[in-house]
Amino acid sequence: MGAVPCRTATGAGGVVEGGAVGSSRGDGVSSPGGADAAELSTGGVVVVAGGECAAEGGCTRAAVVKERDMDVAGMRAVRSALVLARDLSGRSGISRRARSGELLRISSGVYLEAKALEGLERWQQAESIYCARLHAVCAKRGSAVLCGQSAAFVHGLPMVEMGEVACYSRSAHGQSVMRLPAVRIPGSIVVKGLAVRPSRSAHGGRIAEAAGLRVTDPLETALECAFGEHEETAFVQTCSALHLFSGFSRFNADSRNGAEMLRQHLLEGMAALPLVRKMRANARWTLENADPGCESPGECRVLYALKRAGLEGLRTQVEVPTPGGVFFIDIAIPGLGIAIEFDGRVKYGASVREVHESLEAESRRQRLLELAGWTVIRVRWGDLKRIDEIIARVGLAITARRR
């Protein structure tokens, strides 16, 4: 596979910022600017997707990763709101618009229209600034390729914290420090400044174009996530990568086969890397135990805790017929009839009415599962702060069911 864990750029932590620009193409995807922009159309960058199969030896790399729309609406909105100084008439006009708050300075010569952030929650504003920063790096450094956590963000994997920009450069010139200024969003948040220092290119692998950005392809990004410094985060992102890149669906039992094929490709790629034994052991455990059936970061964290506690027989998205319909259990121990259900805010809804209806449906679902002979353990976001209590509750349920 040729990938190696990517070194993250150094800089201030906290909420992030960003900016960049691109030229619109006929297919609706913006191509970053910069000296090496021509590589996007001359074979230096490929889009990894599709379903082609090799003549021999099974499926190709492209066939392992299912096609998906990585160019989400939010990224398109950020790209369309980016402005290059060279496209504006005169420095005085730029300064005036920046002083009035109409433009937010993302990097030297790159600005973001402030109106693009109107009506967004603060976390959404921070995410938009981070997205803009990624575009700025790719636009100003034509040889830069996003990797690590930055590539994970672009590919749609969950992020614990958006801060530093991780990238590598394909040229010595592109390895110099790029400083991104702090961004103050009027009446909202301040995004700290950041220094981006691309690492030396050690990948030698394939590059994907996702959402108009140059990134490591999905397989290499997933492998980098498995080698993350924080094991729980690595587990969450690897579960999400298996789910997302394989096209897993709880309604299609055969989709697990695609996820297992992807897992094997990642394990083979890991075996080829010259890494220290401890890092290799941690990454192997993560790749072997990550589950594509986890549909949210919360479910991933619960499964991680239970597996690290040594519990066996755990399965995800277990189909259970009941008198009132068929349900899929988030995490289950089928042999003992134990169901662990994670309840996140998204599942409940955004409005009071949606939350009320969701709670009613949740109560009915639990009653029906219990009538079908299951012991149901509910876990909420707040419970993740007391993960030992979750493990203890499951342990007590196991003991009770074995009597």
Tab-separated table of C-alpha atoms in Angstrom, residues 66-399:
chain	number	residue	atom	x	y	z
A	66	LYS	CA	-17.263	1.964	-2.648
A	67	GLU	CA	-18.102	5.118	-4.543
A	68	ARG	CA	-19.543	7.851	-2.338
A	69	ASP	CA	-20.243	11.561	-2.584
A	70	MET	CA	-17.383	13.130	-0.645
A	71	ASP	CA	-18.180	16.607	-1.967
A	72	VAL	CA	-20.728	17.433	0.747
A	73	ALA	CA	-22.839	20.577	0.609
A	74	GLY	CA	-20.909	22.242	3.410
A	75	MET	CA	-17.584	21.891	1.612
A	76	ARG	CA	-19.086	23.197	-1.597
A	77	ALA	CA	-20.447	26.226	0.266
A	78	VAL	CA	-17.038	26.980	1.771
A	79	ARG	CA	-15.266	26.660	-1.585
A	80	SER	CA	-17.725	28.961	-3.296
A	81	ALA	CA	-17.258	31.581	-0.539
A	82	LEU	CA	-13.460	31.713	-0.862
A	83	VAL	CA	-11.853	34.731	-2.523
A	84	LEU	CA	-8.323	35.150	-3.886
A	85	ALA	CA	-6.696	38.561	-3.522
A	86	ARG	CA	-5.576	38.441	-7.137
A	87	ASP	CA	-9.220	38.316	-8.189
A	88	LEU	CA	-10.069	41.548	-6.354
A	89	SER	CA	-9.518	45.043	-7.712
A	90	GLY	CA	-6.868	46.783	-5.614
A	91	ARG	CA	-5.498	46.249	-2.127
A	92	SER	CA	-7.551	49.113	-0.741
A	93	GLY	CA	-10.745	47.270	-1.605
A	94	ILE	CA	-9.490	44.136	0.149
A	95	SER	CA	-8.498	46.055	3.288
A	96	ARG	CA	-11.814	47.869	3.388
A	97	ARG	CA	-13.849	44.679	3.109
A	98	ALA	CA	-11.657	42.939	5.683
A	99	ARG	CA	-11.958	45.844	8.168
A	100	SER	CA	-15.722	45.915	7.761
A	101	GLY	CA	-15.889	42.193	8.512
A	102	GLU	CA	-17.149	41.321	5.049
A	103	LEU	CA	-14.030	39.227	4.393
A	104	LEU	CA	-12.183	36.999	6.847
A	105	ARG	CA	-8.449	36.560	6.168
A	106	ILE	CA	-7.609	32.883	5.978
A	107	SER	CA	-4.034	33.068	4.722
A	108	SER	CA	-1.882	35.374	2.682
A	109	GLY	CA	-3.987	36.298	-0.328
A	110	VAL	CA	-6.923	34.052	0.595
A	111	TYR	CA	-10.163	35.274	2.186
A	112	LEU	CA	-13.527	33.836	3.163
A	113	GLU	CA	-16.776	35.733	2.754
A	114	ALA	CA	-18.185	36.182	6.267
A	115	LYS	CA	-21.753	35.752	5.048
A	116	ALA	CA	-21.007	32.074	4.467
A	117	LEU	CA	-20.938	31.607	8.257
A	118	GLU	CA	-24.205	33.380	8.986
A	119	GLY	CA	-26.855	31.248	10.665
A	120	LEU	CA	-24.405	28.475	11.569
A	121	GLU	CA	-23.807	27.063	15.032
A	122	ARG	CA	-20.385	27.846	16.491
A	123	TRP	CA	-19.123	24.325	15.930
A	124	GLN	CA	-20.273	24.559	12.310
A	125	GLN	CA	-18.432	27.862	11.922
A	126	ALA	CA	-15.272	26.262	13.309
A	127	GLU	CA	-15.686	23.347	10.920
A	128	SER	CA	-16.136	25.729	7.970
A	129	ILE	CA	-12.988	27.633	8.922
A	130	TYR	CA	-11.058	24.373	9.171
A	131	CYS	CA	-12.333	23.320	5.754
A	132	ALA	CA	-11.296	26.688	4.342
A	133	ARG	CA	-7.815	26.286	5.834
A	134	LEU	CA	-7.400	22.957	4.103
A	135	HIS	CA	-8.268	24.592	0.803
A	136	ALA	CA	-5.805	27.395	1.542
A	137	VAL	CA	-2.944	24.971	2.114
A	138	CYS	CA	-3.670	23.075	-1.101
A	139	ALA	CA	-4.071	26.320	-3.065
A	140	LYS	CA	-0.939	28.049	-1.779
A	141	ARG	CA	1.243	24.925	-1.739
A	142	GLY	CA	0.664	23.206	-5.024
A	143	SER	CA	2.634	20.118	-3.978
A	144	ALA	CA	0.845	19.632	-0.643
A	145	VAL	CA	-1.265	16.525	-0.031
A	146	LEU	CA	-3.528	16.337	3.000
A	147	CYS	CA	-3.020	13.254	5.134
A	148	GLY	CA	-3.758	11.913	8.617
A	149	GLN	CA	-6.578	13.658	10.485
A	150	SER	CA	-7.003	16.291	7.777
A	151	ALA	CA	-7.598	13.624	5.137
A	152	ALA	CA	-9.942	11.840	7.551
A	153	PHE	CA	-11.996	15.042	7.831
A	154	VAL	CA	-12.226	15.409	4.053
A	155	HIS	CA	-13.248	11.774	3.609
A	156	GLY	CA	-16.052	12.218	6.139
A	157	LEU	CA	-14.600	10.359	9.141
A	158	PRO	CA	-15.405	11.652	12.659
A	159	MET	CA	-12.957	14.088	14.236
A	160	VAL	CA	-12.311	14.373	17.963
A	161	GLU	CA	-10.789	17.837	17.608
A	162	MET	CA	-10.174	20.043	14.609
A	163	GLY	CA	-6.941	21.959	15.042
A	164	GLU	CA	-3.748	21.179	13.221
A	165	VAL	CA	-3.435	20.650	9.494
A	166	ALA	CA	-1.690	17.411	8.538
A	167	CYS	CA	-0.081	17.271	5.115
A	168	TYR	CA	3.037	16.193	3.274
A	169	SER	CA	4.782	17.749	0.320
A	170	ARG	CA	5.963	16.184	-2.902
A	171	SER	CA	8.701	18.795	-3.315
A	172	ALA	CA	11.403	20.235	-1.064
A	173	HIS	CA	10.131	23.769	-1.694
A	174	GLY	CA	6.712	22.863	-0.337
A	175	GLN	CA	8.099	21.861	3.071
A	176	SER	CA	8.609	25.414	4.321
A	177	VAL	CA	6.369	26.710	7.105
A	178	MET	CA	3.037	28.232	6.131
A	179	ARG	CA	1.511	30.483	8.779
A	180	LEU	CA	-2.242	30.852	8.999
A	181	PRO	CA	-3.477	33.878	10.990
A	182	ALA	CA	-6.050	33.825	13.762
A	183	VAL	CA	-9.606	34.353	12.540
A	184	ARG	CA	-12.074	36.387	14.543
A	185	ILE	CA	-15.715	35.783	13.674
A	186	PRO	CA	-17.653	38.863	14.843
A	187	GLY	CA	-19.973	38.076	17.735
A	188	SER	CA	-18.921	34.447	17.800
A	189	ILE	CA	-15.574	32.647	18.143
A	190	VAL	CA	-11.879	33.328	17.675
A	191	VAL	CA	-9.931	30.671	15.820
A	192	LYS	CA	-6.321	30.510	16.890
A	193	GLY	CA	-3.446	30.998	14.485
A	194	LEU	CA	-1.598	28.000	13.175
A	195	ALA	CA	1.776	27.104	11.673
A	196	VAL	CA	1.662	24.394	9.029
A	197	ARG	CA	4.884	22.546	8.255
A	198	PRO	CA	4.363	19.826	5.644
A	199	SER	CA	6.320	16.672	6.315
A	200	ARG	CA	8.596	15.118	3.719
A	201	SER	CA	6.787	12.873	1.276
A	202	ALA	CA	7.258	9.299	2.450
A	203	HIS	CA	4.039	7.837	1.153
A	204	GLY	CA	4.674	6.952	-2.446
A	205	GLY	CA	1.050	5.900	-2.569
A	206	ARG	CA	-1.980	7.058	-4.463
A	207	ILE	CA	-3.555	10.459	-4.077
A	208	ALA	CA	-7.269	11.079	-4.274
A	209	GLU	CA	-9.149	14.216	-5.186
A	210	ALA	CA	-11.981	14.572	-2.684
A	211	ALA	CA	-14.191	17.659	-2.372
A	212	GLY	CA	-11.712	19.520	-4.568
A	213	LEU	CA	-8.748	18.764	-2.296
A	214	ARG	CA	-5.661	16.599	-2.753
A	215	VAL	CA	-5.681	13.925	-0.057
A	216	THR	CA	-4.325	10.475	0.612
A	217	ASP	CA	-6.756	7.973	-0.834
A	218	PRO	CA	-9.388	6.333	1.422
A	219	LEU	CA	-7.396	3.154	2.063
A	220	GLU	CA	-4.224	4.975	3.086
A	221	THR	CA	-6.241	7.408	5.185
A	222	ALA	CA	-7.960	4.531	6.984
A	223	LEU	CA	-4.590	2.898	7.636
A	224	GLU	CA	-3.176	6.142	9.033
A	225	CYS	CA	-6.184	6.390	11.350
A	226	ALA	CA	-5.498	2.895	12.695
A	227	PHE	CA	-2.011	4.047	13.685
A	228	GLY	CA	-3.353	7.063	15.598
A	229	GLU	CA	-1.632	7.989	18.852
A	230	HIS	CA	-4.882	7.808	20.857
A	231	GLU	CA	-6.136	4.225	20.667
A	232	GLU	CA	-9.823	4.953	21.299
A	233	THR	CA	-9.849	7.636	18.594
A	234	ALA	CA	-8.064	5.253	16.220
A	235	PHE	CA	-10.724	2.622	16.911
A	236	VAL	CA	-13.600	5.066	16.323
A	237	GLN	CA	-12.176	6.268	13.017
A	238	THR	CA	-11.310	2.767	11.812
A	239	CYS	CA	-14.854	1.555	12.535
A	240	SER	CA	-16.184	4.555	10.635
A	241	ALA	CA	-13.798	3.936	7.734
A	242	LEU	CA	-14.887	0.303	7.426
A	243	HIS	CA	-18.532	1.384	7.530
A	244	LEU	CA	-18.214	4.281	5.122
A	245	PHE	CA	-15.701	3.067	2.559
A	246	SER	CA	-17.208	-0.412	2.191
A	247	GLY	CA	-20.782	0.810	1.777
A	248	PHE	CA	-21.955	-1.189	4.804
A	249	SER	CA	-25.715	-1.431	5.357
A	250	ARG	CA	-27.547	-3.106	8.218
A	251	PHE	CA	-30.233	-4.115	5.704
A	252	ASN	CA	-27.774	-6.009	3.520
A	253	ALA	CA	-26.076	-8.927	5.238
A	254	ASP	CA	-23.694	-9.335	2.298
A	255	SER	CA	-22.257	-5.854	2.880
A	256	ARG	CA	-20.180	-7.291	5.726
A	257	ASN	CA	-18.260	-9.230	3.103
A	258	GLY	CA	-17.178	-5.969	1.489
A	259	ALA	CA	-16.117	-4.601	4.871
A	260	GLU	CA	-14.093	-7.740	5.585
A	261	MET	CA	-12.378	-7.460	2.215
A	262	LEU	CA	-11.447	-3.880	3.059
A	263	ARG	CA	-10.167	-4.994	6.470
A	264	GLN	CA	-7.908	-7.570	4.840
A	265	HIS	CA	-6.486	-4.971	2.437
A	266	LEU	CA	-5.683	-2.732	5.400
A	267	LEU	CA	-4.030	-5.571	7.331
A	268	GLU	CA	-1.934	-6.452	4.291
A	269	GLY	CA	-0.927	-2.817	3.928
A	270	MET	CA	0.032	-2.634	7.595
A	271	ALA	CA	2.186	-5.751	7.334
A	272	ALA	CA	4.337	-4.050	4.704
A	273	LEU	CA	5.217	-1.077	6.900
A	274	PRO	CA	8.567	-0.885	8.752
A	275	LEU	CA	7.131	0.155	12.134
A	276	VAL	CA	8.089	-0.563	15.714
A	277	ARG	CA	6.490	-3.609	17.287
A	278	LYS	CA	4.239	-1.777	19.775
A	279	MET	CA	2.766	0.488	17.121
A	280	ARG	CA	2.192	-2.476	14.866
A	281	ALA	CA	0.519	-4.469	17.675
A	282	ASN	CA	-1.839	-1.614	18.584
A	283	ALA	CA	-2.774	-0.994	14.961
A	284	ARG	CA	-3.351	-4.694	14.329
A	285	TRP	CA	-5.677	-4.933	17.339
A	286	THR	CA	-7.577	-1.889	16.073
A	287	LEU	CA	-7.914	-3.257	12.536
A	288	GLU	CA	-8.921	-6.725	13.722
A	289	ASN	CA	-11.511	-5.520	16.238
A	290	ALA	CA	-13.025	-2.474	14.497
A	291	ASP	CA	-16.603	-3.144	13.424
A	292	PRO	CA	-18.330	-1.637	10.353
A	293	GLY	CA	-21.709	-2.043	12.068
A	294	CYS	CA	-21.078	0.887	14.410
A	295	GLU	CA	-23.147	3.743	13.008
A	296	SER	CA	-21.996	6.587	15.272
A	297	PRO	CA	-18.880	7.622	17.213
A	298	GLY	CA	-20.787	6.897	20.436
A	299	GLU	CA	-21.454	3.306	19.431
A	300	CYS	CA	-17.782	2.946	18.472
A	301	ARG	CA	-16.651	4.183	21.882
A	302	VAL	CA	-18.967	1.801	23.719
A	303	LEU	CA	-17.802	-1.153	21.628
A	304	TYR	CA	-14.158	-0.163	22.168
A	305	ALA	CA	-14.621	-0.100	25.954
A	306	LEU	CA	-16.384	-3.470	26.013
A	307	LYS	CA	-13.786	-5.147	23.805
A	308	ARG	CA	-10.885	-3.692	25.801
A	309	ALA	CA	-12.572	-5.021	28.948
A	310	GLY	CA	-12.276	-8.501	27.457
A	311	LEU	CA	-15.977	-9.145	26.819
A	312	GLU	CA	-16.624	-11.749	24.137
A	313	GLY	CA	-19.469	-12.570	21.792
A	314	LEU	CA	-20.136	-8.938	20.868
A	315	ARG	CA	-21.921	-8.262	17.574
A	316	THR	CA	-23.322	-5.138	15.966
A	317	GLN	CA	-26.603	-4.494	14.117
A	318	VAL	CA	-28.197	-7.748	15.256
A	319	GLU	CA	-31.600	-8.249	13.666
A	320	VAL	CA	-34.313	-9.173	16.177
A	321	PRO	CA	-37.916	-10.001	15.213
A	322	THR	CA	-40.536	-8.973	17.801
A	323	PRO	CA	-44.349	-9.019	17.908
A	324	GLY	CA	-44.309	-5.338	16.937
A	325	GLY	CA	-41.742	-5.428	14.163
A	326	VAL	CA	-38.092	-6.141	13.391
A	327	PHE	CA	-35.366	-4.134	15.172
A	328	PHE	CA	-31.599	-3.871	14.795
A	329	ILE	CA	-29.677	-3.806	18.075
A	330	ASP	CA	-26.648	-1.480	18.135
A	331	ILE	CA	-24.390	-3.860	20.087
A	332	ALA	CA	-25.499	-7.265	21.302
A	333	ILE	CA	-24.370	-10.460	22.955
A	334	PRO	CA	-26.801	-12.730	21.088
A	335	GLY	CA	-25.850	-15.869	22.993
A	336	LEU	CA	-27.031	-14.288	26.249
A	337	GLY	CA	-29.816	-12.096	24.930
A	338	ILE	CA	-28.167	-8.833	26.019
A	339	ALA	CA	-28.738	-5.647	24.000
A	340	ILE	CA	-26.643	-2.496	24.434
A	341	GLU	CA	-28.359	0.503	22.828
A	342	PHE	CA	-26.605	3.843	22.381
A	343	ASP	CA	-28.830	6.925	22.344
A	344	GLY	CA	-27.299	10.002	20.758
A	345	ARG	CA	-28.722	13.475	20.260
A	346	VAL	CA	-29.055	12.998	16.496
A	347	LYS	CA	-31.173	9.899	17.072
A	348	TYR	CA	-33.624	11.864	19.213
A	349	GLY	CA	-34.048	14.785	16.823
A	350	ALA	CA	-33.648	18.558	16.901
A	351	SER	CA	-37.111	19.849	17.867
A	352	VAL	CA	-39.181	19.273	21.016
A	353	ARG	CA	-41.761	17.355	19.023
A	354	GLU	CA	-39.135	15.126	17.408
A	355	VAL	CA	-37.539	14.384	20.781
A	356	HIS	CA	-40.945	13.533	22.303
A	357	GLU	CA	-41.792	11.199	19.440
A	358	SER	CA	-38.351	9.580	19.596
A	359	LEU	CA	-38.661	8.929	23.333
A	360	GLU	CA	-42.053	7.296	22.813
A	361	ALA	CA	-40.653	5.112	20.028
A	362	GLU	CA	-37.646	4.241	22.202
A	363	SER	CA	-39.872	3.103	25.085
A	364	ARG	CA	-41.965	0.968	22.760
A	365	ARG	CA	-38.860	-0.538	21.177
A	366	GLN	CA	-37.461	-1.470	24.591
A	367	ARG	CA	-40.767	-3.044	25.704
A	368	LEU	CA	-40.926	-5.152	22.560
A	369	LEU	CA	-37.293	-6.291	22.888
A	370	GLU	CA	-37.904	-7.259	26.511
A	371	LEU	CA	-41.036	-9.183	25.487
A	372	ALA	CA	-38.823	-11.019	23.009
A	373	GLY	CA	-36.580	-12.073	25.908
A	374	TRP	CA	-33.792	-9.478	25.702
A	375	THR	CA	-32.157	-7.552	28.529
A	376	VAL	CA	-31.738	-3.978	27.315
A	377	ILE	CA	-28.976	-1.651	28.570
A	378	ARG	CA	-29.260	1.965	27.403
A	379	VAL	CA	-26.192	4.185	27.114
A	380	ARG	CA	-26.250	7.964	26.583
A	381	TRP	CA	-23.485	10.437	25.756
A	382	GLY	CA	-23.131	11.465	29.388
A	383	ASP	CA	-22.512	7.849	30.371
A	384	LEU	CA	-19.339	7.798	28.281
A	385	LYS	CA	-17.682	9.934	30.975
A	386	ARG	CA	-18.182	6.979	33.336
A	387	ILE	CA	-17.245	4.161	31.004
A	388	ASP	CA	-16.362	1.816	33.892
A	389	GLU	CA	-19.988	1.952	35.017
A	390	ILE	CA	-21.138	0.846	31.566
A	391	ILE	CA	-18.768	-2.111	31.663
A	392	ALA	CA	-20.004	-2.994	35.170
A	393	ARG	CA	-23.658	-2.859	34.054
A	394	VAL	CA	-22.961	-5.190	31.151
A	395	GLY	CA	-20.965	-7.483	33.450
A	396	LEU	CA	-23.874	-7.717	35.896
A	397	ALA	CA	-26.265	-8.498	33.039
A	398	ILE	CA	-23.950	-11.281	31.822
A	399	THR	CA	-23.802	-12.791	35.302
